[in-house]
Short mmCIF file of C-alpha atoms in Angstrom, two decimals:
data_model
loop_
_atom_site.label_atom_id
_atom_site.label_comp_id
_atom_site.label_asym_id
_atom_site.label_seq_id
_atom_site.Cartn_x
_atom_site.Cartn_y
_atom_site.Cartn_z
CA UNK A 1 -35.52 -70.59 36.85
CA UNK A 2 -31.58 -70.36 36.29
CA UNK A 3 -32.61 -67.51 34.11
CA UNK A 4 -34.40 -65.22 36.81
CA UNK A 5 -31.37 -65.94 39.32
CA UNK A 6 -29.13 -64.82 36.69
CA UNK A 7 -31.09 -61.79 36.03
CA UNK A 8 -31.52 -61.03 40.14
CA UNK A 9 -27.75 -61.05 40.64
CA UNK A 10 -27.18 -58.70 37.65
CA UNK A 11 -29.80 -56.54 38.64
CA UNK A 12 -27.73 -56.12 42.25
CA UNK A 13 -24.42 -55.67 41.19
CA UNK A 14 -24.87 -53.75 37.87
CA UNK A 15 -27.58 -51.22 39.35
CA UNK A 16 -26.77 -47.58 39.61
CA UNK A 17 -25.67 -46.27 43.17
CA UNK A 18 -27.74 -43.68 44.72
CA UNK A 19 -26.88 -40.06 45.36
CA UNK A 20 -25.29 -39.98 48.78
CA UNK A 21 -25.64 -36.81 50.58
CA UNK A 22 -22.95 -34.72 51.36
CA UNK A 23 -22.49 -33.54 55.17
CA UNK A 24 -21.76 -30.31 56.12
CA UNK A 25 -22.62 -28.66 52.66
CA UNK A 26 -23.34 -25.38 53.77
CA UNK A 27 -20.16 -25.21 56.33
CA UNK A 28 -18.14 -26.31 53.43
CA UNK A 29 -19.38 -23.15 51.47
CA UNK A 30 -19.30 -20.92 53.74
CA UNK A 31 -15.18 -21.75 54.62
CA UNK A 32 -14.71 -21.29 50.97
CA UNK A 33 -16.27 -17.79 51.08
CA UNK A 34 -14.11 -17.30 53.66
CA UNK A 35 -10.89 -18.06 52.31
CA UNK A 36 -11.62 -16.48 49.11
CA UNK A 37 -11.74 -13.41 50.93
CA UNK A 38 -8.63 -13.35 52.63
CA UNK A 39 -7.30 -13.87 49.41
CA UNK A 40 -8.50 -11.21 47.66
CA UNK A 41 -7.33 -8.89 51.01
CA UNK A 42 -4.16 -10.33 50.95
CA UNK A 43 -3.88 -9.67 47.55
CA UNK A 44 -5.34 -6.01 47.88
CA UNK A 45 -2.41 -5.18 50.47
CA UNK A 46 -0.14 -6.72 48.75
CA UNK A 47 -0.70 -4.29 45.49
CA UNK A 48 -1.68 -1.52 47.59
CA UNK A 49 1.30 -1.59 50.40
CA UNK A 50 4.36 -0.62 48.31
CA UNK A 51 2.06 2.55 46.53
CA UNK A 52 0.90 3.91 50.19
CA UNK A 53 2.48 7.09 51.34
CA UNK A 54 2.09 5.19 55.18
CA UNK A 55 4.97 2.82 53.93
CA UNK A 56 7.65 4.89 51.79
CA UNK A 57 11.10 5.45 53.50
CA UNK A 58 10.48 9.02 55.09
CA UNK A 59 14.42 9.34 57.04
CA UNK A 60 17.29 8.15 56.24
CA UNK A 61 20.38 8.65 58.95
CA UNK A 62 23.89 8.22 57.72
CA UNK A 63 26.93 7.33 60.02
CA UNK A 64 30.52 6.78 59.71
CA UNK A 65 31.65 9.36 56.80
CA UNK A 66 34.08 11.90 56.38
CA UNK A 67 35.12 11.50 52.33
CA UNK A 68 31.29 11.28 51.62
CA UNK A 69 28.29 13.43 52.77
CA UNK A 70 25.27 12.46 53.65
CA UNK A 71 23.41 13.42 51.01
CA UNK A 72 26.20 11.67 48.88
CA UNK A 73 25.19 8.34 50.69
CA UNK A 74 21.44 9.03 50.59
CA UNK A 75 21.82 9.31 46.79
CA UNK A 76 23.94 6.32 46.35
CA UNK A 77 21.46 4.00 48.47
CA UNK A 78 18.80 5.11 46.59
CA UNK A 79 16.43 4.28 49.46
CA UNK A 80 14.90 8.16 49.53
CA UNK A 81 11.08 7.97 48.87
CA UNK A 82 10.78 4.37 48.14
CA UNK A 83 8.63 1.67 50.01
CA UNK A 84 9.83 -0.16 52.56
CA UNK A 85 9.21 -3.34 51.50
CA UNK A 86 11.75 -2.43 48.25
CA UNK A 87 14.44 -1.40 50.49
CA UNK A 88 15.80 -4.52 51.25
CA UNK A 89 19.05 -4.21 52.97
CA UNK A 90 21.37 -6.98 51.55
CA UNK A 91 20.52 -5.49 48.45
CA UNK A 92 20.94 -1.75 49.52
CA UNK A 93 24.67 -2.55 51.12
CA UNK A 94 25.32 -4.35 47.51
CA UNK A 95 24.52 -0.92 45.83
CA UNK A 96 26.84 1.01 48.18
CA UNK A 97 29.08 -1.22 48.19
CA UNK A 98 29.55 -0.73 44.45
CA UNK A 99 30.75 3.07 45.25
CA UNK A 100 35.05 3.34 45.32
CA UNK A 101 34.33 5.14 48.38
CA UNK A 102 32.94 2.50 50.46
CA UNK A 103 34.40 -0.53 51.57
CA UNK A 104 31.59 -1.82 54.04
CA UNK A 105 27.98 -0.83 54.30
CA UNK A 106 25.15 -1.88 56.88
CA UNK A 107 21.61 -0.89 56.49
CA UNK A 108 18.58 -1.33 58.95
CA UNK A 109 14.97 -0.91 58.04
CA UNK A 110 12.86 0.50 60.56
CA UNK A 111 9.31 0.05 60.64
CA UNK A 112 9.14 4.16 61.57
CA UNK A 113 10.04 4.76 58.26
CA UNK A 114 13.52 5.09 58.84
CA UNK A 115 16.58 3.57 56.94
CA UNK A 116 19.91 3.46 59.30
CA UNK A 117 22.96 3.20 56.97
CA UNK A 118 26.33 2.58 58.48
CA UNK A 119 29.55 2.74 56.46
CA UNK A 120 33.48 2.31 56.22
CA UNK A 121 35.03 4.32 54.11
CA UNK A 122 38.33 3.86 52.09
CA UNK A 123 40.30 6.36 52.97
CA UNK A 124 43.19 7.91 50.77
CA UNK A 125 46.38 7.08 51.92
CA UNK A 126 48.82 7.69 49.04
CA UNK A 127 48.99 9.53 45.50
CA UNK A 128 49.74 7.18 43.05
CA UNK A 129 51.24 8.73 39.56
CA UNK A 130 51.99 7.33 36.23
CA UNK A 131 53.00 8.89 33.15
CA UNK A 132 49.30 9.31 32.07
CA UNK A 133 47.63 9.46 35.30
CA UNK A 134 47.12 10.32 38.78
CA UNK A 135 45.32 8.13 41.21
CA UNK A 136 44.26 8.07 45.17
CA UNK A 137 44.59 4.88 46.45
CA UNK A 138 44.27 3.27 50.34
CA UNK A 139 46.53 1.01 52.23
CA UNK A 140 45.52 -1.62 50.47
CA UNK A 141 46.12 0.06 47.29
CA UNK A 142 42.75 -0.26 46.19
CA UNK A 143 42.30 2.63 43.64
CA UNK A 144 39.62 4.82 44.84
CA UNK A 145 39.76 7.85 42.36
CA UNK A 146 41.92 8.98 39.26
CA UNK A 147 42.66 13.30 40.00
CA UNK A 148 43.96 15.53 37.94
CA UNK A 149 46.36 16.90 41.12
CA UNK A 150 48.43 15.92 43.34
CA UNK A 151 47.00 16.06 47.17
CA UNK A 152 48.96 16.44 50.43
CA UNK A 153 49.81 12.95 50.69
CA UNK A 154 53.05 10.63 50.36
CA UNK A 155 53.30 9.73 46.28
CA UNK A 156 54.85 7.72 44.37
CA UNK A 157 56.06 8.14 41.04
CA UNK A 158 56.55 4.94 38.43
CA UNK A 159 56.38 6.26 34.92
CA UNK A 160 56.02 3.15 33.07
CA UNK A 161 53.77 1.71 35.47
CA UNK A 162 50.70 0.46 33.74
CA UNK A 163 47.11 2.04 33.83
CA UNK A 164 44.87 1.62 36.50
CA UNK A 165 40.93 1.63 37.07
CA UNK A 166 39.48 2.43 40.07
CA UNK A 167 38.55 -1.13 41.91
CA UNK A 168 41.80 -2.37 41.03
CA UNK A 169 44.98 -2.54 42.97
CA UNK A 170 48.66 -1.55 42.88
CA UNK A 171 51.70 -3.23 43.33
CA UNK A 172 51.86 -3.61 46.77
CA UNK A 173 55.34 -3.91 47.29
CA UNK A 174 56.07 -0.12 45.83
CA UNK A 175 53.12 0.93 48.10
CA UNK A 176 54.34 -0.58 51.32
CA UNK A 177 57.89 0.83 50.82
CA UNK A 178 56.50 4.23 50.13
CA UNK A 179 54.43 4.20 53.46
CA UNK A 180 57.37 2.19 55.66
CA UNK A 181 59.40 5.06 54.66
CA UNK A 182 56.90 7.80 55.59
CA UNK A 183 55.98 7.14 58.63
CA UNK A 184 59.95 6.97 59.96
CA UNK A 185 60.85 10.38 58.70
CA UNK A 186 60.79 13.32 61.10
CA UNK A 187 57.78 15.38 60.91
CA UNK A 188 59.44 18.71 60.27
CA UNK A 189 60.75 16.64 56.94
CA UNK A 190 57.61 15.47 55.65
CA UNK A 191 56.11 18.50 54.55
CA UNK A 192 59.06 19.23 52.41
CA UNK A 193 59.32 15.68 50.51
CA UNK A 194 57.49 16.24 46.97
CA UNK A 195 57.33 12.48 45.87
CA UNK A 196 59.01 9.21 45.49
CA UNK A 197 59.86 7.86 42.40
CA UNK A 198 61.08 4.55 40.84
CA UNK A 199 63.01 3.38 37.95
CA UNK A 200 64.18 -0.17 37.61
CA UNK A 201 67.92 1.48 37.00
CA UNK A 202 68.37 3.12 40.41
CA UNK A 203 65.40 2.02 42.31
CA UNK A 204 63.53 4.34 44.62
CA UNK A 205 64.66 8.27 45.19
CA UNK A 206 62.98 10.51 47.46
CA UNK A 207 63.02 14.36 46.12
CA UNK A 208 62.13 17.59 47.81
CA UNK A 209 61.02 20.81 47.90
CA UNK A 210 63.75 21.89 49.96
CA UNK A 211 66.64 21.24 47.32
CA UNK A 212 67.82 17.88 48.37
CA UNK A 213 67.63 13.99 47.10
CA UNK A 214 67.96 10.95 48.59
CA UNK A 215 68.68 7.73 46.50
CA UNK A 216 67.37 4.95 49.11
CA UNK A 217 68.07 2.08 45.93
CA UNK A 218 66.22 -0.86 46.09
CA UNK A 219 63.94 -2.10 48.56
CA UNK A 220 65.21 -4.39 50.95
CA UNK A 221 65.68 -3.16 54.51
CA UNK A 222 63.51 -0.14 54.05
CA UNK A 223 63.51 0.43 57.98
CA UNK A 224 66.69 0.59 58.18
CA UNK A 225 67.46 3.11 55.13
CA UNK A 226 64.83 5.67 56.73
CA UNK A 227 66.54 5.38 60.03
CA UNK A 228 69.84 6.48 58.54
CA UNK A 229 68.43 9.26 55.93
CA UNK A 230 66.44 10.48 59.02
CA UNK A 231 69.80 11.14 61.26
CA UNK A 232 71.26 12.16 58.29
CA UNK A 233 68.67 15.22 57.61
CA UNK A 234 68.01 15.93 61.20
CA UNK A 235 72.04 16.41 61.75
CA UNK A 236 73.14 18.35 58.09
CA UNK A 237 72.21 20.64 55.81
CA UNK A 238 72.48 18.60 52.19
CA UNK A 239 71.92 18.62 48.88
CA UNK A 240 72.16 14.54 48.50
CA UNK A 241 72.26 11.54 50.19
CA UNK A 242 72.41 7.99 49.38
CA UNK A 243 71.49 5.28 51.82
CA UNK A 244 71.04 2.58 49.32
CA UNK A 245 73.84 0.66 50.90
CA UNK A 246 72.62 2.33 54.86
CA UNK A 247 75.42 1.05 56.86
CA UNK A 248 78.18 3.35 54.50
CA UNK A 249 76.08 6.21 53.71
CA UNK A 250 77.20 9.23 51.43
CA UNK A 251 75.93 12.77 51.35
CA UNK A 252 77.04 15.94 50.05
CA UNK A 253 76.71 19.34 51.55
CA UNK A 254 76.62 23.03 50.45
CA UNK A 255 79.78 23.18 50.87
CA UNK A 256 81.65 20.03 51.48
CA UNK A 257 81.51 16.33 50.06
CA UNK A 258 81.89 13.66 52.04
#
């Protein structure tokens, strides 16, 4: 007897449970056939979007130059004929930013197939020469370009100034005094000034095309110097002037010394 209750409470603990039918079995199926499509459409556009002509960069308009062309911009941004999903603009500014000539670039993707590219330019401000060398540099002096002339511009002259890169900078103070003293001369005197140079000896001269010199020394009260070597060439005809000490300024004349 305690034998056949044993085996009765074994036999309903210890049997095997039956099969329990799933629900929904053929929804379930058919929402995986569904999904497995998708993916394999998703996946389809995915490969198949970047390669279609329907989604390559077609125009690309260019604002804000004057130093660079379009084309010149196009080129850099490398945008022309590419899909539109590669032409991501934080890393198409990056790229232009990388050119000397650029300082600031914004680019819009249009779904039209149209890139927009707005940029600031560094201009050239001042010639920057060396014994070696000949560089254009902005107001920042940021060295945009190393020439093998001299442009149109106010330059400075430092022969045993080191060599530059483009991307990197000059002195500042040299490039501030050369600009300070620019801007005060007279306009019928700028076109005849040929550079500025400096030498730690006697500081900074100014020489010209039209036969005279002006020593302006060193370069405290720049504003002031200018001021007097402007009155100074407006009133006389000389061959020198010195304004490194500007409130007793001496000058010499054709004729006279005084």
């Amino acid at each position: 007897m305690r034998r056949f209750f044993w085996l009765s409470v074994g036999r309903l603990f210890l049997r095997e449970p039956r099969p329990v039918r799933a629900r929904f079995t053929g929804f379930r199926l058919v929402l995986r056939g569904v999904l497995l499509l998708l993916l394999v459409v998703v996946g389809f556009a995915a490969y198949a979007a970047p390669r279609s002509s329907a989604f390559k960069v077609q125009h690309v308009l260019v604002e804000g130059t004057e130093q660079l062309s379009t084309g010149e911009v196009t080129r850099l941004s490398g945008v022309s004929g590419v899909s539109l999903w590669q032409a991501l603009p934080a890393t198409v500014e990056a790229r232009l930013e990388r050119a000397p000539y650029i300082a600031r670039a914004e680019v819009d993707v249009g779904l039209s197939r149209t890139v927009h590219i707005a940029v600031t330019e560094r201009v050239p401000r001042a010639v920057w020469r060396t014994a070696r060398a000949i560089y254009l540099v902005d107001e920042t002096g940021y060295v945009i370009e190393e020439v093998s002339s001299t442009l149109r511009l106010p330059t400075i002259e430092i022969a045993d100034a080191p060599a530059l890169r483009v991307g990197e900078k000059v002195d500042a103070v040299h490039l501030v005094f050369l600009l300070t003293l620019y801007a005060e001369l007279p306009d019928e005197v700028r076109p005849v000034v040929e550079k500025l140079t400096y030498s730690t000896a006697t500081g900074y001269t100014l020489v010209s095309t039209a036969g005279w010199t002006a020593v302006l020394g060193d370069v405290e009260r720049v504003g002031v110097k200018a001021q007097v070597l402007r009155q100074v060439l407006t009133r006389r005809r000389v061959t020198f002037v010195d304004v490194s000490s500007p409130t007793t300024p001496y000058y010499r004349t054709a004729r006279s010394h005084r």
